[in-house]
Coordinates of C-alpha atoms in Angstrom, one line a residue:
X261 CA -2.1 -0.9 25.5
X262 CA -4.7 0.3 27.9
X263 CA -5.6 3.8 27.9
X264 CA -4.2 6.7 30.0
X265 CA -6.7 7.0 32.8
X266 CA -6.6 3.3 33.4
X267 CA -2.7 3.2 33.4
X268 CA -2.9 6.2 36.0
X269 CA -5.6 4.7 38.0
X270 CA -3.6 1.4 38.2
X271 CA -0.3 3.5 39.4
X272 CA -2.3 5.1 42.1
X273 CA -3.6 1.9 43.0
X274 CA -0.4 0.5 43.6
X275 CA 1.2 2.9 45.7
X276 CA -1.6 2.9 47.7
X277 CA -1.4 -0.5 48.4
X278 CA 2.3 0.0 49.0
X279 CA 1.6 2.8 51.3
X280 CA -1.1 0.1 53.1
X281 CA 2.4 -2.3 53.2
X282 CA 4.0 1.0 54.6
X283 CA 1.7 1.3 57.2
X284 CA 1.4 -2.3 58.2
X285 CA 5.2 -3.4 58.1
X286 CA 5.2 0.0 60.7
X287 CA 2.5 -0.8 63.2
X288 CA 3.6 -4.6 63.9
X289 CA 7.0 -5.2 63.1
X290 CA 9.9 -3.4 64.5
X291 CA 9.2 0.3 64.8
X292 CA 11.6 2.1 62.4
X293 CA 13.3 5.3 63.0
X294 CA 12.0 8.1 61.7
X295 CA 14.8 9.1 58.9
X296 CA 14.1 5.3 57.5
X297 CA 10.3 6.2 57.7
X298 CA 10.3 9.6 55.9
X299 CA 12.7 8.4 53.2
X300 CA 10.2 5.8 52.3
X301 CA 7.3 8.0 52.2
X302 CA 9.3 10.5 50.4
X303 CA 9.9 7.6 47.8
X304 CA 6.2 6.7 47.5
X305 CA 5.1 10.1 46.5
X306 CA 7.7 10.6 44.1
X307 CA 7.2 7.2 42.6
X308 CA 3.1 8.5 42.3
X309 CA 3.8 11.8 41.4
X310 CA 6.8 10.9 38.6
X311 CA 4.5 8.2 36.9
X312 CA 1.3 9.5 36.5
X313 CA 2.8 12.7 35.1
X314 CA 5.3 10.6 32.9
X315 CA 1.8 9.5 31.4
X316 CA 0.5 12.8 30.3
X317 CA 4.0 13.9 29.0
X318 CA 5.9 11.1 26.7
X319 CA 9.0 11.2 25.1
X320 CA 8.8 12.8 21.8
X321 CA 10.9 10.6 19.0
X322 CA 9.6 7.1 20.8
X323 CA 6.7 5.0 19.7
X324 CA 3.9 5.2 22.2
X325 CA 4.2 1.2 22.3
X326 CA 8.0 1.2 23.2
X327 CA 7.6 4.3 25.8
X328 CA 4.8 3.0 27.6
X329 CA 6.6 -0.3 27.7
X330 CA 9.4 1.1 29.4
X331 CA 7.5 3.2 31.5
X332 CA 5.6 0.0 32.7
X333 CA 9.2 -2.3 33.5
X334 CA 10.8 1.0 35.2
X335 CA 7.8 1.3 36.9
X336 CA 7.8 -2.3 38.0
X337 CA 11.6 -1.5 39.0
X338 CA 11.1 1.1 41.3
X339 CA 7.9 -0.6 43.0
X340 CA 9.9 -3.8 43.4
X341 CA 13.2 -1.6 45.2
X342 CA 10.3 0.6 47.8
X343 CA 8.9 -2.7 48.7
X344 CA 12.1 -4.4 49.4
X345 CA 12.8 -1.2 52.0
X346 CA 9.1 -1.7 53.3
X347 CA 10.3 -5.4 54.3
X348 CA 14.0 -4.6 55.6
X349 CA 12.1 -2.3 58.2

């Protein structure tokens, strides 16, 4: 298990690059409306703002190993589901 900072850095990392997909996927595909747009943005700060606080905070009762295992797959979960919206534009 890598430690907390690196595990936040890494989550910040990603939704920036998802937020570059965003961004990208906007500018030279189809233009999408703006309902579609804000939803998606909404979605990327939640996703960075939900994780990296989840980090600080676990579950009491769970093993760190066990949490921070789940925490990585739901993680993974929730990345995979924005970027399949970030293509569908």
């Amino acid at each position: 298990m890598s430690n907390k900072r690196t595990l936040k850095k890494q989550i910040n990392h990603v939704c920036e690059e998802l937020f570059v997909d965003f961004v990208a996927a906007s500018l030279y595909g189809k233009a999408p409306t703006q309902e579609k747009a804000e939803a998606i943005l909404r979605s990327l700060a939640h996703l960075q703002k939900n994780y990296t606080s989840r980090i600080c905070h676990p579950e009491p009762g769970m093993s760190p190993k066990s949490y921070f295992k789940d925490l990585r797959i739901s993680f993974s979960k929730e990345t995979h589901e924005i970027l399949d919206h970030i293509i569908n534009l």
